Amino acid sequence: MSILRAVPVVTMALVLAGCSAGHGADREPAPGAHPAASAAGPSAGVPVGKRPDRQHAGWRDSDIPVFGPAPAPEKIALPSGGSVPYLLRIPTTQKVAFLTIDDGYLKHPEAPKLIAAARVPVTLFLTTDAIADDPGYFKPMIKAGAVVEAHTITHASLRGRPYTFQKREICGSADRLAGWYQRRPVLFRPPFGNKDATTLQAAHDCGMKAGFMWKETVDKGKVRFQEGKRVRAGDIILMHFRKAFVKDFLGALRAIKKAGLTPALLEDYV
Ligand SMILES: [Zn+2]
């Protein structure tokens, strides 16, 4: 068990690179926002034999890294009080990393198939306005083990907004997701990583257990690291439902594989 500590203040550049605005879900990160380190190589973790190797649109089964079983999860200690902790990684030494996929504006036709074929756990932080046109799109992913969590109604930047506004965005999205998917979220990610003390109080009052940032982002197949050149144990990786979904998803899995880690489910640790 680990004691949670306050996460360091993050720079605006880092925040801006992580989550794009509204429907601009394919916006490029700000130039220089991250070190250009990349782990998206073509060779890591390609399985040999065993699995079927069907050709799909833009990927083959054999493109998916194969992982060993994840270790038995160890729940982290959560502080009590009137607000939720805000984490950019899970404090664990277990050889696991956590893949999270945000927003949901763009519904790539291959994403449900790819997630199911990969057989890895993922957490989806979905914005309800982004998915209201087709909430059913995500159901096959849930059936394959993905867990849906809260990412506001309108993808508003919450920092500095009144408590009532923030609470409506968080509680309202959780309620709506519960209606669509028969499970009310317990985790939360503020759009753009923009939050303040009010956000963490509102999240608590909406029944959330923790808020999350990230340690790595993936865009156009490239993994960008906040520090170092590898995914580290406990890291949370952020990608989005974008046009490059296939490349991003495979790039994230390759980076996890290259680091000697196994994807694990965030909800199992919190
Ligand atoms: Zn977002």
Short mmCIF file of C-alpha atoms and ligand atoms in Angstrom, two decimals:
data_model
loop_
_atom_site.label_atom_id
_atom_site.label_comp_id
_atom_site.label_asym_id
_atom_site.label_seq_id
_atom_site.Cartn_x
_atom_site.Cartn_y
_atom_site.Cartn_z
CA MET A 1 0.00 0.00 0.00
CA SER A 2 1.25 3.45 -0.76
CA ILE A 3 0.39 6.78 0.70
CA LEU A 4 -0.78 9.27 -1.85
CA ARG A 5 0.96 12.56 -2.10
CA ALA A 6 0.04 15.72 -3.90
CA VAL A 7 1.17 15.57 -7.50
CA PRO A 8 3.56 18.24 -8.69
CA VAL A 9 2.24 21.27 -10.46
CA VAL A 10 2.28 20.66 -14.17
CA THR A 11 3.07 23.13 -16.86
CA MET A 12 0.48 24.58 -19.19
CA ALA A 13 2.36 23.22 -22.17
CA LEU A 14 2.01 19.74 -20.84
CA VAL A 15 -1.64 20.23 -20.07
CA LEU A 16 -2.42 21.68 -23.48
CA ALA A 17 -0.75 18.80 -25.23
CA GLY A 18 -2.80 16.24 -23.39
CA CYS A 19 -6.35 16.88 -24.33
CA SER A 20 -7.56 18.78 -27.30
CA ALA A 21 -10.44 21.20 -27.29
CA GLY A 22 -13.93 20.11 -28.08
CA HIS A 23 -14.38 18.88 -31.60
CA GLY A 24 -10.81 19.76 -32.47
CA ALA A 25 -9.94 16.26 -31.35
CA ASP A 26 -7.20 15.95 -33.93
CA ARG A 27 -5.41 19.16 -33.15
CA GLU A 28 -1.67 18.89 -33.08
CA PRO A 29 0.03 19.32 -29.72
CA ALA A 30 1.79 22.65 -29.30
CA PRO A 31 5.26 22.46 -30.88
CA GLY A 32 7.86 21.73 -28.28
CA ALA A 33 5.24 20.89 -25.70
CA HIS A 34 6.96 17.61 -25.00
CA PRO A 35 10.36 16.11 -25.50
CA ALA A 36 10.15 14.28 -28.79
CA ALA A 37 11.04 10.91 -27.34
CA SER A 38 9.11 8.11 -28.95
CA ALA A 39 8.63 4.45 -28.23
CA ALA A 40 6.51 3.65 -31.23
CA GLY A 41 8.82 1.25 -32.97
CA PRO A 42 7.62 -1.35 -35.46
CA SER A 43 9.21 -4.38 -33.84
CA ALA A 44 8.31 -4.51 -30.17
CA GLY A 45 6.18 -7.35 -29.00
CA VAL A 46 4.96 -8.87 -32.25
CA PRO A 47 3.65 -12.28 -31.29
CA VAL A 48 4.81 -15.45 -32.98
CA GLY A 49 2.22 -17.95 -34.13
CA LYS A 50 -0.56 -19.14 -31.81
CA ARG A 51 -3.09 -16.41 -32.47
CA PRO A 52 -4.99 -15.98 -35.70
CA ASP A 53 -3.43 -13.36 -37.93
CA ARG A 54 -6.30 -11.83 -39.79
CA GLN A 55 -5.93 -8.68 -41.86
CA HIS A 56 -8.16 -5.81 -40.74
CA ALA A 57 -8.46 -2.23 -41.97
CA GLY A 58 -5.06 -0.81 -41.14
CA TRP A 59 -3.86 -3.54 -38.78
CA ARG A 60 -3.28 -7.25 -38.46
CA ASP A 61 -3.79 -9.38 -35.38
CA SER A 62 -0.04 -9.94 -35.28
CA ASP A 63 0.52 -6.18 -34.86
CA ILE A 64 -0.85 -6.43 -31.33
CA PRO A 65 1.77 -7.06 -28.65
CA VAL A 66 1.08 -10.09 -26.48
CA PHE A 67 1.37 -9.62 -22.74
CA GLY A 68 1.69 -12.03 -19.88
CA PRO A 69 -0.92 -11.98 -17.14
CA ALA A 70 -1.03 -8.83 -14.99
CA PRO A 71 -0.06 -9.30 -11.33
CA ALA A 72 -2.79 -9.41 -8.69
CA PRO A 73 -3.69 -5.73 -8.23
CA GLU A 74 -2.93 -3.91 -5.01
CA LYS A 75 -5.36 -1.17 -4.06
CA ILE A 76 -3.75 2.14 -3.21
CA ALA A 77 -4.71 4.03 -0.07
CA LEU A 78 -7.03 6.94 -0.76
CA PRO A 79 -7.06 9.92 1.60
CA SER A 80 -10.30 10.65 3.36
CA GLY A 81 -11.82 14.11 3.39
CA GLY A 82 -13.98 16.33 1.27
CA SER A 83 -12.06 16.19 -1.99
CA VAL A 84 -10.55 13.55 -4.26
CA PRO A 85 -6.83 13.03 -4.87
CA TYR A 86 -5.44 13.94 -8.28
CA LEU A 87 -3.01 11.42 -9.68
CA LEU A 88 -0.82 11.26 -12.76
CA ARG A 89 0.38 7.76 -11.97
CA ILE A 90 -0.52 4.96 -9.61
CA PRO A 91 2.03 4.67 -6.82
CA THR A 92 2.97 1.04 -7.35
CA THR A 93 6.13 -0.89 -8.10
CA GLN A 94 4.16 -3.61 -9.85
CA LYS A 95 5.10 -4.00 -13.50
CA VAL A 96 1.90 -2.49 -14.83
CA ALA A 97 0.81 0.57 -16.78
CA PHE A 98 -2.66 1.98 -17.39
CA LEU A 99 -4.02 2.90 -20.81
CA THR A 100 -6.75 5.53 -20.86
CA ILE A 101 -8.68 6.78 -23.90
CA ASP A 102 -10.52 10.09 -23.82
CA ASP A 103 -13.42 12.08 -25.27
CA GLY A 104 -15.24 10.04 -27.92
CA TYR A 105 -16.01 12.62 -30.61
CA LEU A 106 -14.51 10.55 -33.39
CA LYS A 107 -15.80 6.99 -33.51
CA HIS A 108 -13.20 5.07 -35.47
CA PRO A 109 -14.75 1.94 -36.99
CA GLU A 110 -11.76 -0.22 -36.03
CA ALA A 111 -11.55 0.80 -32.35
CA PRO A 112 -14.11 -1.65 -30.94
CA LYS A 113 -12.56 -4.56 -32.87
CA LEU A 114 -9.01 -3.61 -31.98
CA ILE A 115 -9.72 -3.23 -28.27
CA ALA A 116 -11.47 -6.59 -28.21
CA ALA A 117 -8.69 -8.30 -30.18
CA ALA A 118 -5.97 -6.87 -27.93
CA ARG A 119 -7.56 -8.31 -24.79
CA VAL A 120 -6.05 -5.58 -22.64
CA PRO A 121 -7.93 -3.52 -20.05
CA VAL A 122 -8.57 0.14 -20.87
CA THR A 123 -10.35 2.99 -19.12
CA LEU A 124 -12.46 5.31 -21.28
CA PHE A 125 -12.92 8.85 -19.98
CA LEU A 126 -15.91 9.83 -22.11
CA THR A 127 -17.48 13.25 -22.61
CA THR A 128 -21.22 12.79 -22.77
CA ASP A 129 -21.88 15.49 -25.41
CA ALA A 130 -19.21 13.80 -27.55
CA ILE A 131 -20.86 10.41 -27.47
CA ALA A 132 -24.56 11.33 -27.23
CA ASP A 133 -24.95 10.74 -30.99
CA ASP A 134 -24.00 7.08 -30.59
CA PRO A 135 -23.50 5.77 -27.05
CA GLY A 136 -23.96 2.24 -28.40
CA TYR A 137 -20.61 2.52 -30.21
CA PHE A 138 -18.81 1.97 -26.91
CA LYS A 139 -20.81 -1.06 -25.78
CA PRO A 140 -18.66 -3.67 -27.56
CA MET A 141 -15.62 -2.15 -25.83
CA ILE A 142 -17.32 -2.47 -22.46
CA LYS A 143 -18.21 -6.05 -23.31
CA ALA A 144 -14.51 -6.61 -24.04
CA GLY A 145 -13.55 -5.27 -20.60
CA ALA A 146 -13.22 -1.52 -21.05
CA VAL A 147 -14.54 0.60 -18.18
CA VAL A 148 -16.22 3.97 -18.79
CA GLU A 149 -15.44 6.88 -16.49
CA ALA A 150 -16.42 10.55 -16.34
CA HIS A 151 -14.96 13.37 -18.45
CA THR A 152 -17.70 16.04 -18.11
CA ILE A 153 -20.73 16.84 -20.22
CA THR A 154 -19.37 19.55 -22.52
CA HIS A 155 -15.58 19.12 -22.25
CA ALA A 156 -15.39 22.49 -20.53
CA SER A 157 -12.24 23.72 -18.85
CA LEU A 158 -13.23 23.55 -15.19
CA ARG A 159 -10.47 25.52 -13.51
CA GLY A 160 -11.75 28.76 -12.03
CA ARG A 161 -15.40 27.97 -12.67
CA PRO A 162 -17.98 28.13 -9.85
CA TYR A 163 -18.69 25.03 -7.77
CA THR A 164 -22.22 24.68 -9.17
CA PHE A 165 -20.92 24.69 -12.75
CA GLN A 166 -18.23 22.15 -12.03
CA LYS A 167 -20.55 19.89 -10.07
CA ARG A 168 -23.11 19.94 -12.86
CA GLU A 169 -20.46 18.97 -15.43
CA ILE A 170 -19.14 16.09 -13.33
CA CYS A 171 -22.31 14.74 -11.71
CA GLY A 172 -24.34 15.26 -14.86
CA SER A 173 -21.91 13.29 -16.98
CA ALA A 174 -21.69 10.47 -14.43
CA ASP A 175 -25.47 10.24 -14.24
CA ARG A 176 -25.84 10.12 -18.00
CA LEU A 177 -23.12 7.49 -18.41
CA ALA A 178 -24.84 5.42 -15.73
CA GLY A 179 -28.05 5.60 -17.72
CA TRP A 180 -26.36 4.43 -20.92
CA TYR A 181 -24.06 1.78 -19.49
CA GLN A 182 -25.66 0.66 -16.20
CA ARG A 183 -22.58 1.58 -14.20
CA ARG A 184 -22.02 4.98 -12.64
CA PRO A 185 -18.41 6.16 -13.01
CA VAL A 186 -16.23 6.45 -9.92
CA LEU A 187 -13.16 7.99 -11.56
CA PHE A 188 -12.85 11.33 -13.27
CA ARG A 189 -10.56 13.24 -15.60
CA PRO A 190 -10.92 17.01 -16.00
CA PRO A 191 -10.73 18.12 -19.65
CA PHE A 192 -7.27 19.44 -20.58
CA GLY A 193 -6.12 18.43 -17.09
CA ASN A 194 -7.47 21.83 -16.01
CA LYS A 195 -8.65 21.62 -12.43
CA ASP A 196 -8.56 23.48 -9.16
CA ALA A 197 -9.49 22.74 -5.55
CA THR A 198 -13.16 23.27 -6.40
CA THR A 199 -12.95 20.56 -9.08
CA LEU A 200 -11.65 18.03 -6.59
CA GLN A 201 -14.40 18.94 -4.11
CA ALA A 202 -17.10 18.71 -6.76
CA ALA A 203 -15.73 15.37 -7.96
CA HIS A 204 -15.87 14.08 -4.40
CA ASP A 205 -19.44 15.31 -3.99
CA CYS A 206 -20.36 13.56 -7.25
CA GLY A 207 -19.18 10.23 -5.86
CA MET A 208 -15.82 10.11 -7.60
CA LYS A 209 -12.89 8.41 -5.85
CA ALA A 210 -10.02 10.12 -7.67
CA GLY A 211 -9.13 12.43 -10.55
CA PHE A 212 -6.46 11.56 -13.06
CA MET A 213 -3.90 13.16 -15.24
CA TRP A 214 -1.28 11.19 -17.16
CA LYS A 215 2.45 10.55 -17.61
CA GLU A 216 2.53 9.81 -21.33
CA THR A 217 0.45 10.94 -24.29
CA VAL A 218 0.05 9.20 -27.63
CA ASP A 219 -0.71 11.00 -30.89
CA LYS A 220 -0.26 9.77 -34.48
CA GLY A 221 1.32 6.63 -33.12
CA LYS A 222 4.04 8.48 -31.21
CA VAL A 223 4.35 8.18 -27.47
CA ARG A 224 5.51 11.35 -25.74
CA PHE A 225 7.04 11.09 -22.30
CA GLN A 226 6.99 13.68 -19.56
CA GLU A 227 10.23 12.26 -18.24
CA GLY A 228 12.68 9.73 -19.55
CA LYS A 229 12.10 7.60 -22.62
CA ARG A 230 10.18 4.69 -21.17
CA VAL A 231 6.87 3.96 -19.61
CA ARG A 232 7.43 3.35 -15.91
CA ALA A 233 5.62 1.11 -13.49
CA GLY A 234 2.33 2.69 -12.48
CA ASP A 235 2.25 5.23 -15.32
CA ILE A 236 -1.04 6.36 -16.80
CA ILE A 237 -0.99 6.77 -20.57
CA LEU A 238 -3.43 9.08 -22.35
CA MET A 239 -4.70 8.74 -25.89
CA HIS A 240 -7.89 9.88 -27.61
CA PHE A 241 -10.52 8.54 -29.94
CA ARG A 242 -8.94 10.08 -33.02
CA LYS A 243 -8.37 9.31 -36.69
CA ALA A 244 -5.07 7.64 -35.81
CA PHE A 245 -6.73 5.36 -33.27
CA VAL A 246 -5.12 2.21 -34.64
CA LYS A 247 -1.62 3.68 -34.64
CA ASP A 248 -2.08 5.30 -31.25
CA PHE A 249 -3.45 2.18 -29.59
CA LEU A 250 -0.73 -0.05 -31.04
CA GLY A 251 1.93 2.56 -30.25
CA ALA A 252 0.81 2.71 -26.62
CA LEU A 253 0.82 -1.07 -26.29
CA ARG A 254 4.27 -1.34 -27.88
CA ALA A 255 5.63 1.24 -25.44
CA ILE A 256 4.19 -0.71 -22.52
CA LYS A 257 5.64 -3.93 -23.90
CA LYS A 258 9.04 -2.36 -24.53
CA ALA A 259 9.16 -1.23 -20.90
CA GLY A 260 8.56 -4.79 -19.69
CA LEU A 261 5.16 -3.85 -18.28
CA THR A 262 1.66 -5.27 -18.66
CA PRO A 263 -1.54 -3.25 -19.11
CA ALA A 264 -3.68 -3.26 -15.98
CA LEU A 265 -7.05 -1.78 -15.12
CA LEU A 266 -7.02 1.54 -13.27
CA GLU A 267 -10.20 0.64 -11.42
CA ASP A 268 -8.49 -2.41 -9.88
CA TYR A 269 -6.01 -0.14 -8.11
CA VAL A 270 -8.25 2.67 -6.88
ZN ZN B 1 -10.70 15.35 -23.19
#
